[in-house]
Structures are given as C-alpha cells and as structure tokens.
mmCIF file of C-alpha atoms (C1' of nucleotides) in Angstrom:
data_model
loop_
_atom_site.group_PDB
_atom_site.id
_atom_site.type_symbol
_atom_site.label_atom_id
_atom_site.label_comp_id
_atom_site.label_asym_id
_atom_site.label_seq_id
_atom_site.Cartn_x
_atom_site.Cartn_y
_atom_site.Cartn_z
ATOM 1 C CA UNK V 19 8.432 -111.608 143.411
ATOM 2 C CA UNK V 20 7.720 -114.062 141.067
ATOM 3 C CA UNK V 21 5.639 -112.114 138.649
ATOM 4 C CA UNK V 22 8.164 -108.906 138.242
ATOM 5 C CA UNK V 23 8.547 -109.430 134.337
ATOM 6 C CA UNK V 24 5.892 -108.769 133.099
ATOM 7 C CA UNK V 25 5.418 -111.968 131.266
ATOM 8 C CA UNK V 26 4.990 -115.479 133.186
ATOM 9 C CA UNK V 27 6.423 -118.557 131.863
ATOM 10 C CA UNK V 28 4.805 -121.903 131.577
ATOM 11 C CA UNK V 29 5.827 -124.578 130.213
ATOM 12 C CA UNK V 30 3.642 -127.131 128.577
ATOM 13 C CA UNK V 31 3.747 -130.771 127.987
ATOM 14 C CA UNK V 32 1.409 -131.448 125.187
ATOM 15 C CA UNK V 33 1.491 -130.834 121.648
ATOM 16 C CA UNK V 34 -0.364 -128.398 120.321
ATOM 17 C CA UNK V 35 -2.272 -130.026 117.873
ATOM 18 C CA UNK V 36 -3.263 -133.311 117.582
ATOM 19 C CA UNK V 37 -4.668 -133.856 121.201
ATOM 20 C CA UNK V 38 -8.116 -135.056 119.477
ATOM 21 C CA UNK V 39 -6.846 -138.688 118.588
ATOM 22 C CA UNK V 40 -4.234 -137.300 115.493
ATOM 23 C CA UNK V 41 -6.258 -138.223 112.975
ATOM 24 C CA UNK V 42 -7.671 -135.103 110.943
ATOM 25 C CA UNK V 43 -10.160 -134.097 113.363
ATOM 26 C CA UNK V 44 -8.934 -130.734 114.484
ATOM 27 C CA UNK V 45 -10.438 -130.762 117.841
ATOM 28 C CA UNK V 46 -8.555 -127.844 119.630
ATOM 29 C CA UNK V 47 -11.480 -125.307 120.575
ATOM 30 C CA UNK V 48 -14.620 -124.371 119.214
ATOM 31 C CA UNK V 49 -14.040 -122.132 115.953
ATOM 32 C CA UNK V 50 -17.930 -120.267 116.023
ATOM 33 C CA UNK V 51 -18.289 -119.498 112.027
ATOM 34 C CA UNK V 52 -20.018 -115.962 111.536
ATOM 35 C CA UNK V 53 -23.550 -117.533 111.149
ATOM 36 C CA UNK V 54 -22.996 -118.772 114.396
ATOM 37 C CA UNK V 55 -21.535 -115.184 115.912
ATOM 38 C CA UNK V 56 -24.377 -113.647 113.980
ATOM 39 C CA UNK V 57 -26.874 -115.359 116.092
ATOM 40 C CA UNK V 58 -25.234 -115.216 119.163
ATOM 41 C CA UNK V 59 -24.713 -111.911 118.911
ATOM 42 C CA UNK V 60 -28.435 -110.862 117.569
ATOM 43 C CA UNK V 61 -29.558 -113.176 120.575
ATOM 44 C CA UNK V 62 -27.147 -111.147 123.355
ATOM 45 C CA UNK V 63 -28.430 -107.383 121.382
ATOM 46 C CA UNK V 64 -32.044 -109.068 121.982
ATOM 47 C CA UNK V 65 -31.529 -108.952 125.882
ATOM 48 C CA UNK V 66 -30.086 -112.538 126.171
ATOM 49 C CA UNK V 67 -27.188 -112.789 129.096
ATOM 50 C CA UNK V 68 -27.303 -115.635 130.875
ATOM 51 C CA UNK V 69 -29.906 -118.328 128.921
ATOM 52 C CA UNK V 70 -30.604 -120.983 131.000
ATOM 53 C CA UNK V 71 -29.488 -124.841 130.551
ATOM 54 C CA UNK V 72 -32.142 -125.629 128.091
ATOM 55 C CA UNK V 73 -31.876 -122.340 126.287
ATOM 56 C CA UNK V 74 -28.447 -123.277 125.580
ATOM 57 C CA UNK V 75 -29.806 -126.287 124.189
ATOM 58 C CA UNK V 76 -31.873 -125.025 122.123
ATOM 59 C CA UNK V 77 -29.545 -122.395 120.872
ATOM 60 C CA UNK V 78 -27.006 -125.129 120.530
ATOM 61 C CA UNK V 79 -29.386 -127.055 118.552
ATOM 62 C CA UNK V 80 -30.077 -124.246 115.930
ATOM 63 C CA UNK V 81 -26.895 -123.585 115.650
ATOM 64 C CA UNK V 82 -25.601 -126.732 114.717
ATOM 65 C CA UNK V 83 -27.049 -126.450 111.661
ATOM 66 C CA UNK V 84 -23.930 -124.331 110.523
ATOM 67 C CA UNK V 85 -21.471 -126.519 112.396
ATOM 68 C CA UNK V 86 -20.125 -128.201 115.096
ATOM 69 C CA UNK V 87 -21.121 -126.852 118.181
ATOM 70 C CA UNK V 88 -21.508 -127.808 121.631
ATOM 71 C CA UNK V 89 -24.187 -127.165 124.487
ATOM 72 C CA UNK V 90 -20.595 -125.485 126.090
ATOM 73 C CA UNK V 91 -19.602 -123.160 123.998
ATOM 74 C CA UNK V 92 -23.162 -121.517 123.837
ATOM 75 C CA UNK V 93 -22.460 -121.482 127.447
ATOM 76 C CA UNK V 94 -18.929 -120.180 127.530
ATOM 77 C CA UNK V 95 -19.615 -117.825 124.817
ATOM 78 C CA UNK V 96 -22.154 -116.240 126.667
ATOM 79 C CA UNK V 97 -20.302 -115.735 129.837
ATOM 80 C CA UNK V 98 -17.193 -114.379 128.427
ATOM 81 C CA UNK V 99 -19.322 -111.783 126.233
ATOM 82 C CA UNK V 100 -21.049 -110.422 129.518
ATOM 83 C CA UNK V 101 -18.185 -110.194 130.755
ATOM 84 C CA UNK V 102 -16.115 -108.830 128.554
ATOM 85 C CA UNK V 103 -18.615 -106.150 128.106
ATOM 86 C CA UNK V 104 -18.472 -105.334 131.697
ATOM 87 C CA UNK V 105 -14.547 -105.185 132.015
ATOM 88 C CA UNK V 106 -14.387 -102.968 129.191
ATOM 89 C CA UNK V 107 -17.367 -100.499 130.773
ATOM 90 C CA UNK V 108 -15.533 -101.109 133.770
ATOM 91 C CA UNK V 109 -12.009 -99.939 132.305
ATOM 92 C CA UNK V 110 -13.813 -96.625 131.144
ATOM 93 C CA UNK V 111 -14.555 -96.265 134.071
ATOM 94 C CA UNK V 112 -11.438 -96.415 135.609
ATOM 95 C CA UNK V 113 -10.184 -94.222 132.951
ATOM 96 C CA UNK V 114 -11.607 -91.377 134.819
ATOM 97 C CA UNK V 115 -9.582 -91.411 137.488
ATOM 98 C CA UNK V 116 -7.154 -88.890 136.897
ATOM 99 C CA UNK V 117 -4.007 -90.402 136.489
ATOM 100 C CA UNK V 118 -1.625 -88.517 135.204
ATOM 101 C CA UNK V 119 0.529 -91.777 134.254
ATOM 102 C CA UNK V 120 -1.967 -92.158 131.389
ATOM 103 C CA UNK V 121 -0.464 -94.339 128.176
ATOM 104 C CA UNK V 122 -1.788 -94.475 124.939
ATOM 105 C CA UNK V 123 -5.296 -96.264 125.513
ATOM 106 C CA UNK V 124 -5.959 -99.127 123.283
ATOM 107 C CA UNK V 125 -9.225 -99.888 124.151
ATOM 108 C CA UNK V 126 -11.067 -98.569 121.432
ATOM 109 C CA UNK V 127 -7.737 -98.252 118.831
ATOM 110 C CA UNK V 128 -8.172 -100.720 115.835
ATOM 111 C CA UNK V 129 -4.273 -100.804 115.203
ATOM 112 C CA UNK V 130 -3.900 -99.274 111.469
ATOM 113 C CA UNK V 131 -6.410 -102.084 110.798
ATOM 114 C CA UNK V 132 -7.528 -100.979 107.496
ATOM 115 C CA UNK V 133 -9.801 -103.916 106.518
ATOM 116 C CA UNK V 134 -13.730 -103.904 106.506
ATOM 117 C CA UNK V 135 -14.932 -105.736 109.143
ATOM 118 C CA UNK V 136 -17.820 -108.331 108.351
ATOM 119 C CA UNK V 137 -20.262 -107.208 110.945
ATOM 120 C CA UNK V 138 -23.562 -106.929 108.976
ATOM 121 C CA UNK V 139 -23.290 -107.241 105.500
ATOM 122 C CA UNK V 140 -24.922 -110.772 105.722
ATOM 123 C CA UNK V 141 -28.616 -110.566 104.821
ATOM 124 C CA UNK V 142 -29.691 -113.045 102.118
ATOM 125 C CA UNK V 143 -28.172 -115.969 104.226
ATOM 126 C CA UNK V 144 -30.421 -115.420 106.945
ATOM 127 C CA UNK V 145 -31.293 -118.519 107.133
ATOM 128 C CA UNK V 146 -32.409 -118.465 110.961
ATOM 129 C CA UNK V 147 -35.599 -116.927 111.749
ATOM 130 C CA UNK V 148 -34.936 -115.462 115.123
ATOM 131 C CA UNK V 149 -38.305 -114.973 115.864
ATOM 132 C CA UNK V 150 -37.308 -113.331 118.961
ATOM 133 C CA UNK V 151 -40.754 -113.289 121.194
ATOM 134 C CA UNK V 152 -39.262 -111.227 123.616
ATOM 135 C CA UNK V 153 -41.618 -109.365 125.786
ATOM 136 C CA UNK V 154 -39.896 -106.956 128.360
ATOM 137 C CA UNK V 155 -40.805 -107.228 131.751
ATOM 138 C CA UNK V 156 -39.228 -105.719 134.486
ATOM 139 C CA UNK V 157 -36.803 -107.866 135.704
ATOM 140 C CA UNK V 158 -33.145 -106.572 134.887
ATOM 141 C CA UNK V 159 -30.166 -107.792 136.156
ATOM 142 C CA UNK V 160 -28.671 -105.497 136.360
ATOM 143 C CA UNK V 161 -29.444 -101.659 135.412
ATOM 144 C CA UNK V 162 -26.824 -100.917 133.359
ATOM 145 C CA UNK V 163 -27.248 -97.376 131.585
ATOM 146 C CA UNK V 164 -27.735 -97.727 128.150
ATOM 147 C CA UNK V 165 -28.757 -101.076 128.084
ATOM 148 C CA UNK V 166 -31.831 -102.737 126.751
ATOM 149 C CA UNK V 167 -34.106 -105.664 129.073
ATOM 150 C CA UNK V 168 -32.373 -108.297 130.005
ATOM 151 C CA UNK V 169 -33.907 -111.411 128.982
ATOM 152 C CA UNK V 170 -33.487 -113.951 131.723
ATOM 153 C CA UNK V 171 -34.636 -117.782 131.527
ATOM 154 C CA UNK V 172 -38.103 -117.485 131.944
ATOM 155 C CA UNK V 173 -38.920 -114.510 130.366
ATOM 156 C CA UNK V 174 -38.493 -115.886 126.867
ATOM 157 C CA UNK V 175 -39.002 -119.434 125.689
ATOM 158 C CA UNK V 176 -39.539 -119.143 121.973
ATOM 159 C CA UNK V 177 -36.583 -118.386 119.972
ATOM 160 C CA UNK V 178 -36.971 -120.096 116.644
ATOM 161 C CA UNK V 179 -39.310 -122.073 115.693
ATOM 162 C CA UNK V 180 -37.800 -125.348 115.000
ATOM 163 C CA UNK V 181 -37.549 -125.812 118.598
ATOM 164 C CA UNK V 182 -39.279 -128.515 119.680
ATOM 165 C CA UNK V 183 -42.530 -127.698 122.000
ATOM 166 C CA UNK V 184 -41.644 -129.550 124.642
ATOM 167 C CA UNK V 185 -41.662 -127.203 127.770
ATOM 168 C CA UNK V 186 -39.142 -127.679 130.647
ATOM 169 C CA UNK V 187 -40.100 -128.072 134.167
ATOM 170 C CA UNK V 188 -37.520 -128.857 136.793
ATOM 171 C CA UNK V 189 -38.017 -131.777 138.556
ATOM 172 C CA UNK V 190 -37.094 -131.679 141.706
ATOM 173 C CA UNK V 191 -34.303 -133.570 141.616
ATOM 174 C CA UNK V 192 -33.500 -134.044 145.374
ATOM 175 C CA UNK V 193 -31.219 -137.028 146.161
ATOM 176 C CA UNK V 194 -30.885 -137.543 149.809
ATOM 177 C CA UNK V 195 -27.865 -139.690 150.268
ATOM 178 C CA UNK V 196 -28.282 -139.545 153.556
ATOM 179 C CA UNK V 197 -26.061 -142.246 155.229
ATOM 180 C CA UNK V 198 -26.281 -142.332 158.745
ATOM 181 C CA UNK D 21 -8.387 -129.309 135.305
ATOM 182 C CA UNK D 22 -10.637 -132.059 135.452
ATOM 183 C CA UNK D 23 -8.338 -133.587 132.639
ATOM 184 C CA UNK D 24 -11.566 -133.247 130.235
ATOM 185 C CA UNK D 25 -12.217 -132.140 127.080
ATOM 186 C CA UNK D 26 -9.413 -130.158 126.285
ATOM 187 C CA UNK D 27 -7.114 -133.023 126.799
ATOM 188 C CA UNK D 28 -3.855 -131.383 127.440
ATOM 189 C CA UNK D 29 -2.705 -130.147 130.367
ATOM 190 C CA UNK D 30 0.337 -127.976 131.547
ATOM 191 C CA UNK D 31 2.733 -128.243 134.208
ATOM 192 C CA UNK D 32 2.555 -124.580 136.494
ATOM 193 C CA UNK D 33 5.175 -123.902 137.936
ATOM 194 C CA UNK D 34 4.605 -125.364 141.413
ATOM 195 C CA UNK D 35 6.090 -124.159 144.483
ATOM 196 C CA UNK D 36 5.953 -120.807 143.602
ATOM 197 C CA UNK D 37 2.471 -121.471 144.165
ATOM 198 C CA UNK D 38 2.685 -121.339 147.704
ATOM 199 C CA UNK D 39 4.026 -117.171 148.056
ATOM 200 C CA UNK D 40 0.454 -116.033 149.134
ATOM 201 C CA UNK D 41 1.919 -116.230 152.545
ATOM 202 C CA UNK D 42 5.672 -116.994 152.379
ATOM 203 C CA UNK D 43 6.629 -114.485 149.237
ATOM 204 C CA UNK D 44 4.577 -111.652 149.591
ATOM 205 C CA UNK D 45 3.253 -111.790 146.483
ATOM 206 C CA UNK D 46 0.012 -110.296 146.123
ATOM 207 C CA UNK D 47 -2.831 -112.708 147.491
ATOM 208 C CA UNK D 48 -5.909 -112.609 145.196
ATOM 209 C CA UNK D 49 -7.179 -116.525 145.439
ATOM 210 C CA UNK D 50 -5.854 -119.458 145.999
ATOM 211 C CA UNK D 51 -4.414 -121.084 143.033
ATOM 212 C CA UNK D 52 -3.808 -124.790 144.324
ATOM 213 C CA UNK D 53 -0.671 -126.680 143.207
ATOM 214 C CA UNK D 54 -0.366 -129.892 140.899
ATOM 215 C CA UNK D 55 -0.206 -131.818 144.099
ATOM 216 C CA UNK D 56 -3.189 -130.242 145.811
ATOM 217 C CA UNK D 57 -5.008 -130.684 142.647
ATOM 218 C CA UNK D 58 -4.183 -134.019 142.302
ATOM 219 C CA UNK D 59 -4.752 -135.308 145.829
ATOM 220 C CA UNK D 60 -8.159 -133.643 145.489
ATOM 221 C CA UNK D 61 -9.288 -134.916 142.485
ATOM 222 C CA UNK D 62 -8.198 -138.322 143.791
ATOM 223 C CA UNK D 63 -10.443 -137.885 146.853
ATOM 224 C CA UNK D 64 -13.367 -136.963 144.473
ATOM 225 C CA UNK D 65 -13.028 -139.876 142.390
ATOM 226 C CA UNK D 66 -12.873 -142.273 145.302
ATOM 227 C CA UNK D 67 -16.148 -140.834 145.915
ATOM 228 C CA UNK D 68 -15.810 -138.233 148.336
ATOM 229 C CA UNK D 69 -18.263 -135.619 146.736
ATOM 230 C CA UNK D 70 -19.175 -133.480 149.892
ATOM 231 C CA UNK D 71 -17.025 -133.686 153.011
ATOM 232 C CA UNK D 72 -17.878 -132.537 156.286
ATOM 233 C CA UNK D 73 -16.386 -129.885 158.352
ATOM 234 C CA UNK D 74 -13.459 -131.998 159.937
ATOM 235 C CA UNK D 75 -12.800 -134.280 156.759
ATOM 236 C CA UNK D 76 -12.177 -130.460 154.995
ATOM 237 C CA UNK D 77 -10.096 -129.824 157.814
ATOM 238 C CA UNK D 78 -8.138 -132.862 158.054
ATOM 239 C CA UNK D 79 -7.795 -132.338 154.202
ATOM 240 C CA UNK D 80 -6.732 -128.911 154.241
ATOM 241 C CA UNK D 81 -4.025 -129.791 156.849
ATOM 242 C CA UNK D 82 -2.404 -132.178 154.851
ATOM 243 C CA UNK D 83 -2.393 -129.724 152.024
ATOM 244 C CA UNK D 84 -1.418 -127.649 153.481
ATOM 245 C CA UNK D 85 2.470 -128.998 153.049
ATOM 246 C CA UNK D 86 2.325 -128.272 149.456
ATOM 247 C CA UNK D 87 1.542 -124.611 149.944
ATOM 248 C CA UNK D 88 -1.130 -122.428 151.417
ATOM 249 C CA UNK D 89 -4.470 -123.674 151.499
ATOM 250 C CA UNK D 90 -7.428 -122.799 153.425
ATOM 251 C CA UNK D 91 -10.256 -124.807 154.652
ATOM 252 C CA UNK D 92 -12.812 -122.943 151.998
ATOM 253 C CA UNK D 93 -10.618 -123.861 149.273
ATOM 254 C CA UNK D 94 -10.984 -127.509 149.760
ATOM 255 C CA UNK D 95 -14.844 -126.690 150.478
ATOM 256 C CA UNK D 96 -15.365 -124.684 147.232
ATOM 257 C CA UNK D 97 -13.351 -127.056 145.414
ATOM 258 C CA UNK D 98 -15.453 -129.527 146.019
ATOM 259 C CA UNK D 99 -18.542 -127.856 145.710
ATOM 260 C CA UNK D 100 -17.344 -126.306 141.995
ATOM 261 C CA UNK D 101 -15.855 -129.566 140.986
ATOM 262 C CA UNK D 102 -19.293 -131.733 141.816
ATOM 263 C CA UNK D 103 -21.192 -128.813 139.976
ATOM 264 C CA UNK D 104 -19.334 -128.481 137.110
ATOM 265 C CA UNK D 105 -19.299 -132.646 136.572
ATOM 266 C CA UNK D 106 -22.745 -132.276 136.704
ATOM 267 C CA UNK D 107 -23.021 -129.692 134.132
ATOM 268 C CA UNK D 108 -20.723 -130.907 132.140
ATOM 269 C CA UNK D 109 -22.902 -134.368 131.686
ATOM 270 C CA UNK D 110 -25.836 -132.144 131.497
ATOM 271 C CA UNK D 111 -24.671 -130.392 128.170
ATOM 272 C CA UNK D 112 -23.119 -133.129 126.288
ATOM 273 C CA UNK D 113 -25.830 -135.189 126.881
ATOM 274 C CA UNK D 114 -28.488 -133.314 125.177
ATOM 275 C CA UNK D 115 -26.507 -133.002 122.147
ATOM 276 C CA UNK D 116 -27.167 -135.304 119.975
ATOM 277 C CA UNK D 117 -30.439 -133.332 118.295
ATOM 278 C CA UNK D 118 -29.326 -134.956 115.067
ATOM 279 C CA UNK D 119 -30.535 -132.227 112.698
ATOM 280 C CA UNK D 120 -31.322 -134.053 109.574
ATOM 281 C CA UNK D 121 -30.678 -131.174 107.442
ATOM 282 C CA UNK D 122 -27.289 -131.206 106.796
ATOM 283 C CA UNK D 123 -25.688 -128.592 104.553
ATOM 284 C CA UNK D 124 -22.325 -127.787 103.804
ATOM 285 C CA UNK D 125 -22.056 -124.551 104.106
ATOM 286 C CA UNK D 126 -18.587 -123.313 104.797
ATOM 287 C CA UNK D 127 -17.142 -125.544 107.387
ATOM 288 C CA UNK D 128 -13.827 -125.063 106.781
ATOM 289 C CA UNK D 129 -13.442 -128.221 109.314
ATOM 290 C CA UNK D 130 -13.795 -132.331 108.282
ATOM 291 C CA UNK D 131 -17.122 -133.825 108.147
ATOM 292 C CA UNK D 132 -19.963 -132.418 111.136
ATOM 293 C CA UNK D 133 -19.272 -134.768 113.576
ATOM 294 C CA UNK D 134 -21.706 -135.368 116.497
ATOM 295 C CA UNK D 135 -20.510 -137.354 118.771
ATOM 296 C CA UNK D 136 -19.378 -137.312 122.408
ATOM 297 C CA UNK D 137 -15.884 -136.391 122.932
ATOM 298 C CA UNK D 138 -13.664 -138.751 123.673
ATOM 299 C CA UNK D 139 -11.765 -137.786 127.163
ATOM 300 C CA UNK D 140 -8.541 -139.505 126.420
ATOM 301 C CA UNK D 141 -5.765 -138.447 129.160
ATOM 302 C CA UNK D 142 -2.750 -140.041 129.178
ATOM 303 C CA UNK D 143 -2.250 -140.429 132.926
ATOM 304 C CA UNK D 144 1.468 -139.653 133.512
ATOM 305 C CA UNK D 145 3.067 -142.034 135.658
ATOM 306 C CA UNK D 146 2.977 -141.132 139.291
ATOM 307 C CA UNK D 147 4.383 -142.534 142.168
ATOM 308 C CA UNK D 148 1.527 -141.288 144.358
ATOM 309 C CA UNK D 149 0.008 -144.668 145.992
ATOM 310 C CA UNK D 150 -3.010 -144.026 147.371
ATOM 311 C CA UNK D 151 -4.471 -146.087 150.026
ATOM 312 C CA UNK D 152 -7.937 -145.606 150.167
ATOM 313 C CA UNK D 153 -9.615 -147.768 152.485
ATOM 314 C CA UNK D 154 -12.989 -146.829 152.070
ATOM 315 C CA UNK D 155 -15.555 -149.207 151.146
ATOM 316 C CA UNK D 156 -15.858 -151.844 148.712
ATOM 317 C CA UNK D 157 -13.941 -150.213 145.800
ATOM 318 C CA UNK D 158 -15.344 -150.281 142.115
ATOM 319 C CA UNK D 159 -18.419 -148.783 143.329
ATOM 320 C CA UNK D 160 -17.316 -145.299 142.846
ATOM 321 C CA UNK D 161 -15.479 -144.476 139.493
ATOM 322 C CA UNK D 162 -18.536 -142.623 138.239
ATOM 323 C CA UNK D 163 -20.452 -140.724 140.540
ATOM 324 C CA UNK D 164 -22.776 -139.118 138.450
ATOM 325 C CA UNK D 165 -24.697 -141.309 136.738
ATOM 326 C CA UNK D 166 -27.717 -143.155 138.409
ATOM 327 C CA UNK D 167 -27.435 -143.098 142.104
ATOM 328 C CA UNK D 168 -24.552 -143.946 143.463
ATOM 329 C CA UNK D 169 -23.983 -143.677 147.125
ATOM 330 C CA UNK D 170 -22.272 -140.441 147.605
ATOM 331 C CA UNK D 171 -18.914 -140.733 150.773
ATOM 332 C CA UNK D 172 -20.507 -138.308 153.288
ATOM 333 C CA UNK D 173 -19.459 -137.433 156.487
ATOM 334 C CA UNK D 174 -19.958 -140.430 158.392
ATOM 335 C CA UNK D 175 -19.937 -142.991 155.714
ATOM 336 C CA UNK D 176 -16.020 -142.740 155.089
ATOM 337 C CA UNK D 177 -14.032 -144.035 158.488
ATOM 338 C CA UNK D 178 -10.071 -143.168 157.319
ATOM 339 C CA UNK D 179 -8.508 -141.894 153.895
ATOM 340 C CA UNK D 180 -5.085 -143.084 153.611
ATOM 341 C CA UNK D 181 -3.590 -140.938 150.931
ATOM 342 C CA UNK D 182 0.100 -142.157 150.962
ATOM 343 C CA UNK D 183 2.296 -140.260 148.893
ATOM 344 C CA UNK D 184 5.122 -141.800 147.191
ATOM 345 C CA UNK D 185 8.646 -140.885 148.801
ATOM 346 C CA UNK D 186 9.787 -139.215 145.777
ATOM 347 C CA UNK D 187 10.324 -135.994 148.040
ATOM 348 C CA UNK D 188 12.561 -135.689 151.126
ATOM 349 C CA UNK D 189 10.929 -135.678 153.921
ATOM 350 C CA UNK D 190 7.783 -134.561 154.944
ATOM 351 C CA UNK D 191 5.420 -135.339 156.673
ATOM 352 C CA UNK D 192 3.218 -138.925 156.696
ATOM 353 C CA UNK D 193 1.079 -137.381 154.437
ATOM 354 C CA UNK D 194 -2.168 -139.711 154.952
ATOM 355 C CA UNK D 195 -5.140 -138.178 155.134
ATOM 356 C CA UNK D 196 -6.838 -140.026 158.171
ATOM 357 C CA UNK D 197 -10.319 -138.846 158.171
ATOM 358 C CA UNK D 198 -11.301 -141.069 160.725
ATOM 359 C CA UNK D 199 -13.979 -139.405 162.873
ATOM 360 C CA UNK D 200 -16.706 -140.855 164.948
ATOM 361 C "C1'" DA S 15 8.249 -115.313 112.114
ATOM 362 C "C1'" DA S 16 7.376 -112.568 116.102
ATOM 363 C "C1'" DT S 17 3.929 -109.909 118.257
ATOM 364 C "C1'" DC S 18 -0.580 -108.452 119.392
ATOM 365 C "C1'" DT S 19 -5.405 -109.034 119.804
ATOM 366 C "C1'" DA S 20 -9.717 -111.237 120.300
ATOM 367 C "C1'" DT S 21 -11.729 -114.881 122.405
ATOM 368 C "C1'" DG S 22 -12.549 -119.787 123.816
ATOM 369 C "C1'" DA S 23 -11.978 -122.392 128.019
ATOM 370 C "C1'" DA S 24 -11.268 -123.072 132.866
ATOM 371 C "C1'" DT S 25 -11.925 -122.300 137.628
ATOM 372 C "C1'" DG S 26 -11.861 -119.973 142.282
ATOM 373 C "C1'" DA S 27 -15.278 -117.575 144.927
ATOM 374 C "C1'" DA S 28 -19.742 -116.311 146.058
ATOM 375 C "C1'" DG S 29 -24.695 -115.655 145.832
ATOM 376 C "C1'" DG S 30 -29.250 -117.310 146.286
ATOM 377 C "C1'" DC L 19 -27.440 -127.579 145.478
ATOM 378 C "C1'" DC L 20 -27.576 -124.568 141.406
ATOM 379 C "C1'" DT L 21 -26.266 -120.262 139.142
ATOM 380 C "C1'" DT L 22 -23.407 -116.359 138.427
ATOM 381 C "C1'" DC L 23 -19.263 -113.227 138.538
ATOM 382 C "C1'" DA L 24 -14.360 -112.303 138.154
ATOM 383 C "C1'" DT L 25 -9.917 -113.521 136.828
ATOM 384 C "C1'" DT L 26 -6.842 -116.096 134.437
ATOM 385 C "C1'" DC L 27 -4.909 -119.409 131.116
ATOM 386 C "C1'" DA L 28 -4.462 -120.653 126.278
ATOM 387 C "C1'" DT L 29 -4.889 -120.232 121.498
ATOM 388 C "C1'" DA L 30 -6.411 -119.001 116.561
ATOM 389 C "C1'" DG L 31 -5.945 -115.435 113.551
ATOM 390 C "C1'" DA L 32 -4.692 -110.741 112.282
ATOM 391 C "C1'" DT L 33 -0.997 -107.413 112.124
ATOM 392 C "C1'" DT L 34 3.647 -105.816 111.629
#
DNA sequence: AATCTATGAATGAAGG
DNA sequence: CCTTCATTCATAGATT
C-alpha cells in the first residue's frame, strides 16, 4: 500500500515562483479579482453551466476589462464550480447514510471565521451591465431540485452588450486526412 | 502534462505507478508513468495524432514494461491530448480583443498584459533516442495549424522508439508499428 | 510558520 | 471529432 498515510509525497523540481521568465510578471495561476467572481458567479446564478467556446470568449472579453484573464480560466472556472457544486450535493447526500462512524462534518463549518465575507456589498461598481436575456426553455441538463434553467449554448447569446454582433456558426470543419 | 502553460512540472513517483495490478492498490484509472507519458507525447509530436487499432496495440505493449497500461489508455490519450491541443489554440487565439478602455482598477498585479504565453520548458536532458523513421521529418512539429498531414494508420510503416540503456535490461523497447 | 481551506489547473474516461 | 463529468494535483490566501 502505497497510499496508507494519509498524505502522499511528491516531490517537485521547479521553483515555485518565477516559472513566467523571472522577471516581475507573476504568472503562476489566474488570481480572478471579485469583479471578475462577481460576474462569474451572477452569470452561473443566471443558469450558465457549461457556456460554449465563444461564450467563453465573450465572457473572457468582458472580463478583461478588470484584468488579466484568459479564454481558460472562464473555462476552468466554470467546470470546477459545477462541479464542486455537485460533490458537495453529492456529499449530503452521502451523509444520509447512517454511519455511525460520523466525525465532525466540515462541510458547511466556517472555522471560528469571524470576518464578513464580501459577497454582495458591491453595488455602485457595477460597472458590467449583465443584461442577462435569458429566456427559459425547457432544456435542463440536468433536473437538479432546487435549481433554476440551465442556460446551455444556444439558449442565450446576448450577455452584455459590448459584445460584438457577430453571430457564430460552426463551420463544418471536416478535414479528411485520409491517406490511403 | 503537455509541458504548457503552467511551465513546471513534477516528478511522481514512478514505479509505484504500476500497483493497479501488481500492489493491490485500489484501481480507479490509469495514471500513466513519466515514461509512458513521455514516449506518448513523443509519438504525438512526431505526428501520430490518431492510431489505428494495432499501432494502439503495438503501443500499449511496449508500455506496457513501465507499468500497467491498457489499450484504451493509449486510445483516450490520444484522443484527449489531440482535443485538448486543439482547444487550447482555440482559446488563446481569440484573446487578443484589445479592449481599449483600460482602467486601473485594483490589479494588484504589473501592467495588463495581453499577450500569448510564452511555453518555455526547459527540456531535461534525456537519454531517450528516438528513432523515428517515419517520413520526411520537419514536417510535423506542429500539427495543428493549417493542414498538415496527420500519421494515420497506414501512412506510418515502423516507429522505432529506442530507449536509452540507462535501465538494466528490458526489453528492445522499439515500437515497430509496421503493418501492411 | 505550520496547517487548513478554497480553488485554479490538469487529465483520464466517457458520452454524443 | 467535440463536449462533458469525475477525480486529482497544486497553490494562494486565510486561520491558528
């Protein structure tokens, strides 16, 4: 058994700063300011899960505006709060079972955390008009209980209003490389 | 890894890779060792972007040395790896919606730079000589961009993947893909 | 400073 | 082929 401590060992070869050419560019990961999360998170409470590639764009576009930001971490961020929410629901769930080996939950336990959280006291800086067009139709992905519409690609393709009116159409975008 | 954006990378622990089936250690999915990893991504960059049934076969044999491995790795590997390169080009590339408003507002990071990131890896110096005797090299060291001719089943007559002898013994260690 | 938590990033595995 | 889910690695910042 490798893994019977409960802590794994790695060991890593590259500094941990610095690996964006030394110079003062801090380049480690994307650092979302609460503008950013603001949006993000009004967009996912609109119905927004999975945006598609040029929804990201978009959304990456916008949100440039209050720093650097990537197509990517629109993308990541996006993913890992879906899923997040889902493991959590999922660990309630799994709290039901009746296990009698039950330790102190820390799920919902801010740890003597004392301190205000920002979460929506941020109302004269709205400087994004989220002119969320969203028009529910019935196409969720999944029926989770207590949740609202999920907006899909497709559904909704007006966010803002700085976005540029160019519509997207797939082209096909079929390369046969067919070597015979 | 794709040695990409983040620009670090970390040595795991290889060889206890391998206790799927020689441990006992519980076997979710396959996590592939340095060696797999690197022999793959070598493969990819000499072009090979979808192999066929018996080149993921042949593959999958040979990697089978450095630990358990299973034909659908090397097929999902490939498929993820060709996916993601694609996405990855897709994201960045739309970036560069230069917003000409430019505020400071509380970037706690240097000047808003938008610019592509610069995917410097220091390539650590291996021993692994690689005899690829494909086609007319220098052809393939992007495959993403414009239309290259992608190795398909077929096209590619023998991979020689010769490993340096820095191990023991084992075996030959050359993937011959030769099929007709 | 060590530890814990939240979360960005990556990727194996499927699904469609 | 493209998109999505699940799990894991890795890290910045808060907490002790």
């Amino acid at each position: 058994m490798e893994e019977g401590l409960s802590g794994r060992f790695y060991i890593k070869t590259s500094g941990v700063r610095g690996g964006c050419g030394g110079g003062g560019t801090k380049c480690g990961r994307w650092n979302p300011t609460t503008e950013q999360v603001k949006v993000l998170t009004d967009l996912f409470r609109a119905g927004l899960r999975t945006p598609s590639t040029d929804q990201i764009q978009k959304i990456s576009s916008q949100l440039s505006f209050y720093g650097k930001i990537e197509s990517k971490n629109v993308f990541y961020w996006f993913q890992n709060h879906k899923a997040r929410e889902r493991q959590k629901r999922r660990r309630v769930s799994v709290d039901n079972k009746d296990t009698t080996i039950h330790r102190e939950e820390k799920i919902p336990s801010p740890p003597t955390k004392h301190f205000a959280e920002v979460n929506h006291v941020i109302e004269p800086a709205e400087r994004v008009i989220q002119t969320l067009q969203l028009f529910p139709l019935n196409s969720f992905d999944e029926p989770e209980p207590g949740e609202k519409f999920i907006l899909r690609a497709g559904e909704c393709r007006e966010f803002s209003h700085t976005f540029g009116s160019d519509f997207i159409d797939h082209p096909p975008l079929d390369l046969r490389l067919s070597f015979y």
